[in-house]
Short mmCIF file of C-alpha atoms and ligand atoms in Angstrom, two decimals:
data_model
loop_
_atom_site.label_atom_id
_atom_site.label_comp_id
_atom_site.label_asym_id
_atom_site.label_seq_id
_atom_site.Cartn_x
_atom_site.Cartn_y
_atom_site.Cartn_z
CA SER A 1 364.15 67.67 -72.10
CA ASN A 2 362.86 70.73 -73.95
CA ASP A 3 362.22 74.23 -72.76
CA ALA A 4 358.78 75.19 -74.00
CA LYS A 5 359.65 76.65 -77.34
CA ALA A 6 357.14 75.26 -79.81
CA ASN A 7 354.10 77.42 -80.62
CA ILE A 8 352.26 74.44 -82.09
CA GLY A 9 352.41 70.67 -81.66
CA VAL A 10 351.22 67.74 -83.74
CA VAL A 11 350.32 64.33 -82.25
CA GLY A 12 350.33 61.45 -84.72
CA MET A 13 353.11 60.97 -87.22
CA ALA A 14 351.32 58.88 -89.83
CA VAL A 15 351.01 60.40 -93.30
CA MET A 16 348.49 63.15 -92.58
CA GLY A 17 350.08 64.18 -89.28
CA SER A 18 353.66 64.29 -90.54
CA ASN A 19 352.64 66.21 -93.67
CA LEU A 20 350.72 68.74 -91.62
CA ALA A 21 353.67 69.09 -89.21
CA ARG A 22 356.07 69.67 -92.15
CA ASN A 23 353.69 72.23 -93.61
CA LEU A 24 353.54 74.05 -90.26
CA ALA A 25 357.31 73.96 -89.88
CA SER A 26 357.83 75.46 -93.34
CA ARG A 27 355.97 78.63 -92.39
CA GLU A 28 357.65 81.69 -90.92
CA GLY A 29 357.18 81.99 -87.18
CA ASN A 30 356.25 78.39 -86.40
CA THR A 31 358.25 76.01 -84.23
CA VAL A 32 356.63 72.61 -84.31
CA ALA A 33 356.61 69.97 -81.59
CA ILE A 34 355.93 66.41 -82.73
CA TYR A 35 354.94 63.22 -80.94
CA ASN A 36 353.68 59.77 -81.89
CA ARG A 37 352.64 56.85 -79.68
CA SER A 38 355.37 54.69 -81.23
CA PRO A 39 358.56 56.82 -80.95
CA GLU A 40 360.22 55.21 -84.01
CA LYS A 41 357.90 57.14 -86.28
CA THR A 42 358.73 60.42 -84.53
CA HIS A 43 362.46 59.70 -84.90
CA GLU A 44 362.05 58.84 -88.55
CA VAL A 45 360.11 62.00 -89.38
CA ALA A 46 362.61 64.19 -87.49
CA LYS A 47 365.53 62.45 -89.20
CA ASN A 48 364.06 62.63 -92.71
CA HIS A 49 363.17 66.30 -92.38
CA PRO A 50 366.00 68.14 -90.67
CA GLU A 51 364.92 71.35 -92.45
CA ALA A 52 361.79 71.36 -90.28
CA ASN A 53 363.75 71.76 -87.02
CA PHE A 54 361.10 69.71 -85.22
CA VAL A 55 361.06 69.61 -81.43
CA ALA A 56 360.62 65.85 -81.16
CA SER A 57 359.46 64.08 -78.01
CA ASP A 58 359.35 60.41 -77.06
CA THR A 59 356.82 60.83 -74.29
CA ILE A 60 353.58 62.76 -73.98
CA ASP A 61 354.98 64.56 -70.89
CA GLU A 62 357.99 65.84 -72.84
CA PHE A 63 355.71 66.82 -75.70
CA VAL A 64 353.45 68.87 -73.44
CA ALA A 65 356.47 70.47 -71.78
CA SER A 66 357.84 71.49 -75.17
CA LEU A 67 354.79 73.63 -75.96
CA ALA A 68 354.68 77.37 -75.20
CA LYS A 69 351.51 78.68 -73.55
CA PRO A 70 348.74 78.74 -74.47
CA ARG A 71 349.65 75.19 -75.48
CA THR A 72 348.18 74.29 -78.83
CA ALA A 73 348.24 70.72 -80.15
CA ILE A 74 346.68 69.25 -83.27
CA ILE A 75 345.71 65.59 -83.02
CA MET A 76 346.12 63.64 -86.27
CA VAL A 77 345.57 60.04 -85.20
CA GLN A 78 343.14 57.31 -86.01
CA ALA A 79 339.53 58.53 -85.62
CA GLY A 80 337.51 57.09 -82.74
CA ALA A 81 339.38 55.28 -79.99
CA GLY A 82 342.80 56.66 -81.01
CA THR A 83 341.54 60.22 -80.89
CA ASP A 84 339.83 59.68 -77.54
CA ALA A 85 343.01 58.19 -76.04
CA VAL A 86 345.13 61.17 -77.07
CA ILE A 87 342.49 63.71 -75.98
CA GLU A 88 342.51 62.05 -72.55
CA GLN A 89 346.33 62.23 -72.30
CA LEU A 90 346.40 65.90 -73.27
CA LYS A 91 343.46 66.81 -71.05
CA GLU A 92 345.28 65.43 -68.01
CA ARG A 93 348.29 67.64 -68.74
CA PHE A 94 346.89 70.81 -70.31
CA GLU A 95 345.74 73.90 -68.37
CA PRO A 96 342.78 76.28 -68.81
CA GLY A 97 343.25 78.33 -71.97
CA ASP A 98 345.24 75.61 -73.75
CA ILE A 99 343.86 74.29 -77.04
CA ILE A 100 343.33 70.71 -78.18
CA VAL A 101 342.53 70.42 -81.90
CA ASP A 102 341.16 67.26 -83.48
CA GLY A 103 342.18 67.49 -87.13
CA GLY A 104 340.87 64.04 -88.01
CA ASN A 105 337.71 63.09 -89.83
CA ALA A 106 335.53 62.88 -86.70
CA ASN A 107 331.76 62.63 -86.81
CA PHE A 108 330.42 66.02 -85.72
CA HIS A 109 328.21 64.40 -83.06
CA ASP A 110 331.39 63.02 -81.43
CA THR A 111 332.99 66.46 -81.66
CA ILE A 112 330.00 68.10 -79.95
CA ALA A 113 330.16 65.48 -77.16
CA ARG A 114 333.93 65.78 -76.73
CA GLU A 115 333.76 69.57 -76.58
CA ALA A 116 330.98 69.44 -74.00
CA LYS A 117 333.04 67.09 -71.85
CA ILE A 118 336.22 69.17 -72.03
CA ALA A 119 334.70 72.67 -71.83
CA PRO A 120 334.25 72.63 -67.98
CA THR A 121 338.04 72.22 -67.55
CA GLY A 122 338.64 75.55 -69.32
CA ILE A 123 340.64 73.78 -72.02
CA HIS A 124 339.43 74.59 -75.52
CA PHE A 125 338.53 71.65 -77.72
CA VAL A 126 338.39 72.38 -81.43
CA GLY A 127 337.16 69.94 -84.05
CA ALA A 128 338.74 71.03 -87.32
CA GLY A 129 337.85 69.56 -90.68
CA ILE A 130 340.92 69.37 -92.90
CA SER A 131 340.36 68.67 -96.58
CA GLY A 132 342.75 68.02 -99.39
CA GLY A 133 344.22 64.64 -98.53
CA GLU A 134 347.93 63.98 -98.09
CA GLU A 135 349.02 66.60 -100.57
CA GLY A 136 346.70 69.21 -99.10
CA ALA A 137 348.11 68.58 -95.62
CA LEU A 138 351.62 69.15 -96.94
CA LYS A 139 351.07 72.04 -99.33
CA GLY A 140 347.94 73.78 -98.10
CA PRO A 141 344.57 72.30 -97.17
CA SER A 142 341.17 73.89 -96.76
CA ILE A 143 340.59 74.04 -93.00
CA MET A 144 337.23 74.15 -91.24
CA PRO A 145 337.68 74.71 -87.49
CA GLY A 146 334.85 74.78 -84.97
CA GLY A 147 335.25 75.42 -81.23
CA THR A 148 335.18 78.67 -79.29
CA ALA A 149 335.78 82.06 -80.91
CA GLU A 150 338.40 82.65 -78.22
CA SER A 151 340.45 79.63 -79.27
CA TYR A 152 340.41 80.91 -82.84
CA LYS A 153 342.35 84.03 -81.78
CA THR A 154 345.37 81.79 -81.14
CA LEU A 155 344.58 79.07 -83.64
CA GLY A 156 343.39 81.20 -86.56
CA PRO A 157 346.77 82.72 -87.48
CA ILE A 158 348.52 79.35 -87.13
CA LEU A 159 345.98 77.62 -89.40
CA ALA A 160 346.01 80.56 -91.82
CA SER A 161 349.78 80.12 -92.14
CA ILE A 162 349.37 76.62 -93.58
CA ALA A 163 346.03 76.78 -95.40
CA ALA A 164 345.67 76.90 -99.15
CA VAL A 165 345.39 80.41 -100.58
CA ALA A 166 342.63 81.29 -103.05
CA GLU A 167 342.64 84.73 -104.66
CA GLY A 168 344.85 86.06 -101.89
CA GLU A 169 342.73 84.70 -99.05
CA ALA A 170 343.68 81.83 -96.73
CA CYS A 171 341.23 78.91 -97.00
CA VAL A 172 340.31 78.86 -93.30
CA THR A 173 337.54 80.47 -91.30
CA HIS A 174 336.03 79.97 -87.86
CA VAL A 175 332.98 78.03 -89.03
CA GLY A 176 331.06 78.06 -85.75
CA THR A 177 331.16 76.63 -82.22
CA ASP A 178 331.81 73.01 -81.15
CA GLY A 179 331.04 70.57 -84.00
CA ALA A 180 330.39 73.16 -86.74
CA GLY A 181 333.75 72.59 -88.42
CA HIS A 182 333.41 68.83 -88.65
CA PHE A 183 329.78 69.25 -89.76
CA VAL A 184 330.76 71.50 -92.64
CA LYS A 185 333.63 69.17 -93.57
CA MET A 186 331.12 66.32 -93.70
CA ILE A 187 328.85 68.31 -96.03
CA HIS A 188 331.90 69.13 -98.16
CA ASN A 189 332.53 65.42 -98.57
CA GLY A 190 328.87 64.79 -99.35
CA ILE A 191 328.97 67.36 -102.13
CA GLU A 192 332.20 65.76 -103.33
CA TYR A 193 330.37 62.41 -103.62
CA ALA A 194 327.58 64.06 -105.67
CA ASP A 195 330.04 65.89 -107.91
CA MET A 196 331.98 62.69 -108.63
CA GLU A 197 328.81 60.72 -109.41
CA LEU A 198 327.63 63.41 -111.83
CA ILE A 199 330.98 63.51 -113.64
CA GLY A 200 330.84 59.69 -113.83
CA GLU A 201 327.37 59.82 -115.40
CA ALA A 202 328.51 62.43 -117.93
CA TYR A 203 331.40 60.18 -118.92
CA ASP A 204 329.09 57.15 -119.21
CA LEU A 205 326.73 59.06 -121.54
CA LEU A 206 329.51 60.32 -123.76
CA ARG A 207 330.98 56.83 -123.95
CA ASN A 208 327.88 54.66 -124.22
CA VAL A 209 325.40 56.92 -125.97
CA ALA A 210 327.64 59.16 -128.09
CA GLY A 211 330.30 56.49 -128.57
CA TYR A 212 333.42 58.52 -127.75
CA THR A 213 336.61 56.84 -126.52
CA PRO A 214 338.03 57.64 -123.08
CA ALA A 215 340.80 59.69 -124.74
CA GLN A 216 338.25 61.69 -126.73
CA ILE A 217 336.16 62.26 -123.61
CA SER A 218 339.30 63.47 -121.85
CA GLY A 219 339.59 66.08 -124.61
CA LEU A 220 335.94 67.08 -124.27
CA PHE A 221 336.33 67.49 -120.51
CA ALA A 222 339.42 69.61 -121.15
CA THR A 223 337.20 71.97 -123.14
CA TRP A 224 334.60 71.96 -120.38
CA ASN A 225 337.32 72.79 -117.89
CA GLU A 226 337.80 76.14 -119.68
CA GLY A 227 334.21 77.14 -118.83
CA PRO A 228 331.90 77.21 -115.80
CA LEU A 229 332.52 73.51 -115.09
CA ASN A 230 336.17 74.27 -114.29
CA SER A 231 337.15 72.32 -111.18
CA TYR A 232 339.79 70.12 -109.63
CA LEU A 233 337.57 67.04 -110.05
CA ILE A 234 337.19 67.71 -113.80
CA GLU A 235 340.95 68.29 -114.00
CA ILE A 236 341.84 64.93 -112.48
CA THR A 237 339.16 63.26 -114.59
CA ILE A 238 340.89 64.58 -117.73
CA ASP A 239 344.12 62.91 -116.57
CA ILE A 240 342.46 59.65 -115.53
CA LEU A 241 340.59 59.28 -118.84
CA LYS A 242 343.68 59.74 -120.96
CA HIS A 243 345.76 57.46 -118.80
CA VAL A 244 346.67 54.18 -120.50
CA ASP A 245 347.39 51.02 -118.51
CA ALA A 246 351.07 50.21 -119.04
CA GLU A 247 350.54 46.46 -118.76
CA THR A 248 347.74 46.00 -121.31
CA GLY A 249 347.80 49.21 -123.36
CA LYS A 250 344.10 49.60 -122.62
CA PRO A 251 342.47 52.76 -121.31
CA PHE A 252 343.03 52.76 -117.55
CA VAL A 253 339.30 53.24 -116.96
CA ASP A 254 338.67 49.86 -118.64
CA ILE A 255 340.98 47.82 -116.43
CA VAL A 256 339.63 49.08 -113.07
CA THR A 257 336.92 47.03 -111.34
CA ASP A 258 333.70 49.03 -111.49
CA GLN A 259 332.89 48.69 -107.78
CA ALA A 260 333.38 51.94 -105.90
CA GLY A 261 334.25 52.00 -102.22
CA SER A 262 333.59 54.64 -99.56
CA LYS A 263 334.86 55.61 -96.14
CA GLY A 264 331.62 56.87 -94.67
CA THR A 265 331.38 60.65 -94.79
CA GLY A 266 328.90 60.47 -97.67
CA VAL A 267 326.77 58.13 -95.59
CA TRP A 268 327.01 60.52 -92.62
CA THR A 269 325.85 63.40 -94.82
CA VAL A 270 322.77 61.47 -95.93
CA GLN A 271 322.00 60.22 -92.40
CA THR A 272 322.30 63.77 -91.09
CA ALA A 273 320.16 65.18 -93.88
CA LEU A 274 317.48 62.59 -93.09
CA ASP A 275 317.56 63.70 -89.43
CA LEU A 276 317.31 67.34 -90.48
CA GLY A 277 314.58 66.67 -93.04
CA VAL A 278 316.63 68.17 -95.87
CA PRO A 279 316.48 66.54 -99.31
CA VAL A 280 320.00 65.75 -100.53
CA GLY A 281 319.12 63.44 -103.40
CA GLY A 282 322.37 64.19 -105.20
CA VAL A 283 324.49 62.89 -102.33
CA ALA A 284 322.12 60.02 -101.59
CA GLU A 285 322.17 58.76 -105.19
CA ALA A 286 325.96 59.04 -105.19
CA VAL A 287 326.18 56.92 -102.04
CA PHE A 288 323.63 54.45 -103.44
CA GLY A 289 325.41 54.47 -106.80
CA ARG A 290 328.57 53.22 -105.12
CA ALA A 291 326.52 50.67 -103.17
CA VAL A 292 324.85 49.32 -106.32
CA SER A 293 328.20 49.06 -108.05
CA SER A 294 329.43 46.81 -105.26
CA LYS A 295 326.48 44.40 -105.41
CA ARG A 296 328.20 41.93 -107.70
CA ALA A 297 325.77 39.04 -107.12
CA GLN A 298 322.71 41.16 -107.81
CA ARG A 299 324.22 42.66 -110.94
CA ASP A 300 325.10 39.18 -112.20
CA ALA A 301 321.67 37.80 -111.33
CA VAL A 302 319.82 40.48 -113.27
CA ARG A 303 322.16 40.30 -116.26
CA ALA A 304 321.62 36.54 -116.31
CA LEU A 305 317.96 37.17 -117.08
CA GLY A 306 319.07 38.07 -120.60
CA ILE A 307 316.74 41.04 -120.91
CA GLU A 308 318.15 42.81 -123.91
CA ARG A 309 319.33 46.38 -123.55
CA PRO A 310 317.84 48.81 -126.09
CA THR A 311 320.24 50.18 -128.68
CA ALA A 312 321.18 53.74 -127.87
CA PRO A 313 319.35 56.34 -129.93
CA ARG A 314 321.54 58.17 -132.43
CA VAL A 315 322.74 61.53 -131.18
CA ASP A 316 324.61 64.30 -132.96
CA ASP A 317 327.40 66.60 -131.76
CA SER A 318 324.94 68.78 -129.87
CA PHE A 319 324.63 65.95 -127.34
CA VAL A 320 328.02 66.84 -125.89
CA ASP A 321 326.86 70.35 -125.11
CA ASP A 322 323.61 68.97 -123.70
CA VAL A 323 325.52 66.73 -121.31
CA ALA A 324 327.69 69.65 -120.19
CA LYS A 325 324.58 71.70 -119.45
CA ALA A 326 322.88 68.80 -117.65
CA LEU A 327 326.03 68.30 -115.59
CA TYR A 328 326.16 71.94 -114.65
CA ALA A 329 322.48 72.17 -113.72
CA SER A 330 322.73 68.98 -111.64
CA LYS A 331 325.85 70.27 -109.94
CA ILE A 332 324.07 73.50 -109.00
CA VAL A 333 321.29 71.41 -107.43
CA ALA A 334 323.82 69.32 -105.48
CA TYR A 335 325.40 72.46 -104.02
CA ALA A 336 321.99 74.00 -103.32
CA GLN A 337 321.06 70.88 -101.38
CA GLY A 338 324.39 70.82 -99.54
CA PHE A 339 323.99 74.42 -98.43
CA ASP A 340 320.39 73.71 -97.38
CA ALA A 341 321.83 71.04 -95.08
CA ILE A 342 324.35 73.54 -93.69
CA ILE A 343 321.56 76.04 -93.03
CA ALA A 344 319.38 73.40 -91.32
CA GLY A 345 322.34 72.07 -89.28
CA ALA A 346 323.25 75.59 -88.18
CA GLU A 347 319.70 76.16 -87.02
CA LYS A 348 319.41 72.85 -85.19
CA TYR A 349 322.79 73.02 -83.45
CA GLY A 350 322.89 76.77 -82.84
CA TRP A 351 325.75 77.67 -85.16
CA ASN A 352 326.12 81.03 -86.83
CA ILE A 353 327.59 79.88 -90.14
CA ASP A 354 328.57 82.37 -92.83
CA LYS A 355 327.69 80.49 -96.04
CA GLY A 356 329.72 82.83 -98.22
CA ALA A 357 332.79 82.32 -96.03
CA VAL A 358 332.36 78.53 -96.30
CA ALA A 359 332.14 78.78 -100.11
CA LYS A 360 335.32 80.88 -100.09
CA ILE A 361 337.41 78.45 -98.05
CA TRP A 362 336.38 75.66 -100.45
CA ARG A 363 337.95 77.56 -103.36
CA GLY A 364 341.39 76.18 -102.60
CA GLY A 365 343.06 73.12 -101.10
CA CYS A 366 340.05 70.81 -100.99
CA ILE A 367 338.69 68.24 -103.43
CA ILE A 368 335.67 70.26 -104.59
CA ARG A 369 337.74 73.39 -105.28
CA ALA A 370 336.35 75.20 -108.31
CA GLN A 371 335.83 78.61 -109.92
CA PHE A 372 332.13 78.00 -109.36
CA LEU A 373 332.59 78.63 -105.62
CA ASN A 374 333.39 82.31 -106.29
CA VAL A 375 329.97 82.69 -107.85
CA LEU A 376 328.41 80.83 -104.94
CA ALA A 377 330.18 83.08 -102.40
CA ASP A 378 328.97 86.14 -104.33
CA ALA A 379 325.40 84.84 -104.29
CA TYR A 380 325.41 84.57 -100.49
CA ALA A 381 327.25 87.89 -100.11
CA GLU A 382 324.51 89.56 -102.12
CA ASN A 383 321.71 87.84 -100.20
CA PRO A 384 322.61 85.79 -97.08
CA ASN A 385 318.95 84.79 -96.72
CA LEU A 386 318.43 83.01 -100.04
CA ASN A 387 315.63 80.45 -99.74
CA THR A 388 317.62 78.28 -102.11
CA LEU A 389 320.75 78.79 -104.13
CA LEU A 390 318.58 78.22 -107.20
CA GLU A 391 316.97 81.66 -106.80
CA ALA A 392 320.30 83.53 -106.98
CA PRO A 393 320.25 85.31 -110.36
CA TYR A 394 323.33 83.59 -111.82
CA PHE A 395 322.18 80.09 -110.89
CA ALA A 396 318.59 80.77 -111.94
CA GLN A 397 319.94 81.82 -115.34
CA ALA A 398 322.13 78.71 -115.62
CA ILE A 399 319.11 76.51 -114.89
CA ARG A 400 317.01 78.44 -117.43
CA ASP A 401 319.73 78.03 -120.06
CA GLY A 402 320.30 74.36 -119.31
CA GLU A 403 316.80 73.10 -118.62
CA ASP A 404 315.91 71.81 -122.12
CA ALA A 405 319.28 70.11 -122.47
CA TRP A 406 318.91 68.59 -119.00
CA ARG A 407 315.57 67.01 -119.97
CA ARG A 408 316.86 65.75 -123.32
CA VAL A 409 319.82 64.10 -121.59
CA VAL A 410 317.66 62.32 -118.98
CA ILE A 411 315.24 61.18 -121.72
CA THR A 412 318.04 59.94 -123.98
CA ALA A 413 319.77 58.19 -121.08
CA THR A 414 316.54 56.40 -120.23
CA GLN A 415 316.02 55.32 -123.85
CA ALA A 416 319.62 54.10 -124.01
CA ALA A 417 319.39 52.31 -120.63
CA VAL A 418 322.28 54.32 -119.26
CA PRO A 419 321.65 54.86 -115.54
CA VAL A 420 321.65 58.53 -114.53
CA PRO A 421 320.44 58.56 -110.91
CA GLY A 422 322.34 61.78 -110.20
CA PHE A 423 321.07 63.74 -113.20
CA ALA A 424 317.54 62.41 -112.79
CA THR A 425 317.20 63.11 -109.07
CA ALA A 426 318.50 66.64 -109.57
CA LEU A 427 316.00 67.29 -112.36
CA SER A 428 313.11 65.81 -110.37
CA TYR A 429 314.10 67.95 -107.41
CA PHE A 430 313.99 71.05 -109.60
CA ASP A 431 310.64 69.99 -111.03
CA SER A 432 309.29 69.40 -107.51
CA LEU A 433 310.17 72.95 -106.53
CA ASN A 434 308.87 74.37 -109.80
CA VAL A 435 305.36 72.92 -109.85
CA ASP A 436 302.20 74.45 -108.43
CA ARG A 437 300.65 71.28 -106.93
CA LEU A 438 302.51 68.22 -105.67
CA PRO A 439 300.93 64.77 -105.13
CA ALA A 440 301.73 65.24 -101.44
CA ALA A 441 298.05 66.29 -101.38
CA LEU A 442 297.06 62.70 -102.13
CA VAL A 443 299.55 61.40 -99.55
CA GLN A 444 297.91 63.63 -96.94
CA GLY A 445 294.58 62.06 -97.94
CA GLN A 446 296.01 58.58 -97.47
CA ARG A 447 297.43 59.54 -94.08
CA ASP A 448 294.08 60.92 -92.98
CA PHE A 449 292.29 57.82 -94.32
CA PHE A 450 294.25 55.14 -92.48
CA GLY A 451 295.61 57.05 -89.51
CA ALA A 452 293.34 60.01 -88.93
CA HIS A 453 296.41 62.20 -89.29
CA THR A 454 294.24 65.20 -90.35
CA TYR A 455 294.91 67.70 -93.12
CA LYS A 456 294.75 71.38 -93.91
CA ARG A 457 292.62 72.89 -96.67
CA VAL A 458 293.68 75.28 -99.41
CA ASP A 459 290.53 77.37 -99.03
CA LYS A 460 290.19 77.99 -95.28
CA PRO A 461 292.24 77.84 -92.07
CA GLY A 462 292.00 75.01 -89.55
CA THR A 463 292.69 71.30 -89.23
CA PHE A 464 290.31 68.75 -90.73
CA HIS A 465 289.55 65.06 -90.64
CA THR A 466 287.19 63.26 -92.98
CA LEU A 467 285.04 60.35 -91.77
CA TRP A 468 286.23 57.96 -94.43
CA SER A 469 284.20 54.92 -93.33
CA GLY A 470 281.32 55.94 -95.55
CA ASP A 471 283.62 55.84 -98.58
CA ARG A 472 284.36 52.12 -98.44
P1 ATR B 1 346.86 56.90 -91.66
O1 ATR B 1 345.57 56.48 -92.25
O2 ATR B 1 347.31 58.27 -92.08
O3 ATR B 1 347.96 55.88 -91.69
P2 ATR B 1 345.51 56.46 -89.16
O4 ATR B 1 345.45 54.98 -89.33
O5 ATR B 1 344.28 57.26 -89.24
O6 ATR B 1 346.59 57.12 -90.09
O7 ATR B 1 346.21 56.76 -87.78
C1 ATR B 1 347.43 56.19 -87.46
C2 ATR B 1 348.01 57.05 -86.36
O8 ATR B 1 347.17 56.99 -85.21
C3 ATR B 1 349.38 56.58 -85.91
O9 ATR B 1 350.13 57.73 -85.65
C4 ATR B 1 349.05 55.79 -84.66
O10 ATR B 1 350.11 55.71 -83.75
P3 ATR B 1 351.18 54.49 -83.86
O11 ATR B 1 352.16 54.90 -84.90
O12 ATR B 1 351.76 54.40 -82.52
O13 ATR B 1 350.39 53.26 -84.25
C5 ATR B 1 347.96 56.64 -84.08
N1 ATR B 1 347.16 55.95 -83.08
C6 ATR B 1 346.22 55.00 -83.33
N2 ATR B 1 345.67 54.60 -82.17
C7 ATR B 1 346.25 55.31 -81.17
C8 ATR B 1 346.11 55.37 -79.76
N3 ATR B 1 345.23 54.60 -79.12
N4 ATR B 1 346.89 56.24 -79.08
C9 ATR B 1 347.76 57.02 -79.72
N5 ATR B 1 347.95 57.03 -81.04
C10 ATR B 1 347.20 56.18 -81.77
#
């Protein structure tokens, strides 16, 4: 038996849990208790990492007894039923003031419900988004905790000790109450989907319109990575594009099946945005882009029609710069939409979310980490009430500078039959915001015609309905 000496515990010794536990143990001041349903895994982790000085337990009772008060445990088990089972076990043994953290990829609705159920016991339940995958968990993730402000007094310093550091600041902040952390993590993943789709489209254009090889495109991306497009996703893309398959000697990107999978957070982002009434076309097209790629039978059926693809129009070297600008403008739109969803979510669920702080904790550890997020944080620091990120002076200028190129790229892509759903939806979104009159006026007319849904007039106040029967 143990005598309550660990300041933090981790439940779940699969890859994410054991990496997070090792990260915690490597930081000054932490003593880490570990537990896994199957004790073999706990033994193995303790044995393979003697440097961590883990306080290992075979039973949940021992584990709970090994934690100093307030007891703080991070759950890193399978989302859904696994998480619920462990929450239940801890809830039965924890006391008021103790803290249960769910560090898994939970749906924020579940987190809100779990918190509401646990709150009356006086135990704090914290849903914490943790981004950065296996390596992030081990070396420093971006962490997005929700839950009570009180729990963050204990939890904050512990999480700050293991989080990634960007420009001297730990990539963790108390995002908001109950499900706010998992909500923001979900939006992070949605933006990640959009970013990946846009980079994919840029590659496709350079390859199939401009005719560059994957290795050449890797070089072009390396140049881009020196400028405003600098990001982790561009960095890994540089490596992937120059990677050659050892077996065939072909570019790696040519031997991979072109059917992209997904684990669901992109879908959640779009579903949530639909509920909130926030357009997130960039994320939606990324999710749909993966879905289309996986529809093998439909792709084959249409190709079997033998409808010839047009030959790509000739482009010169300036096309590369055009694509970079189109990518940047589209990326700005994707982030603007993502932050709109955060603002709408905060309003609907009663969270006080500091947008600048969120941008800052995404600068390190997570998949969308990028220089760009400094600018984004500055924009919200300067004006927390931006109607849209697009009106912040830096982003407005980037759109101004890139607009012509953006249009040329979408036109050229269309002529060349290269699909650019991400670039095109971003441009259409910008055009929708930037036009005086939208055809929504006609839609209102249609709604009034068939459903007597009424309309408002531009020239006087009030609600109107036209007696359309005379018009048919
Ligand atoms: P990964 O993807 O990292 O392998 P995962 O599948 O999300 O991890 O989760 C696996 C972890 O959840 C394991 O630690 C597993 O415990 P076992 O090693 O005993 O299988 C844990 N887990 C899953 N369901 C659980 C449950 N009902 N109760 C407790 N732990 C559970």
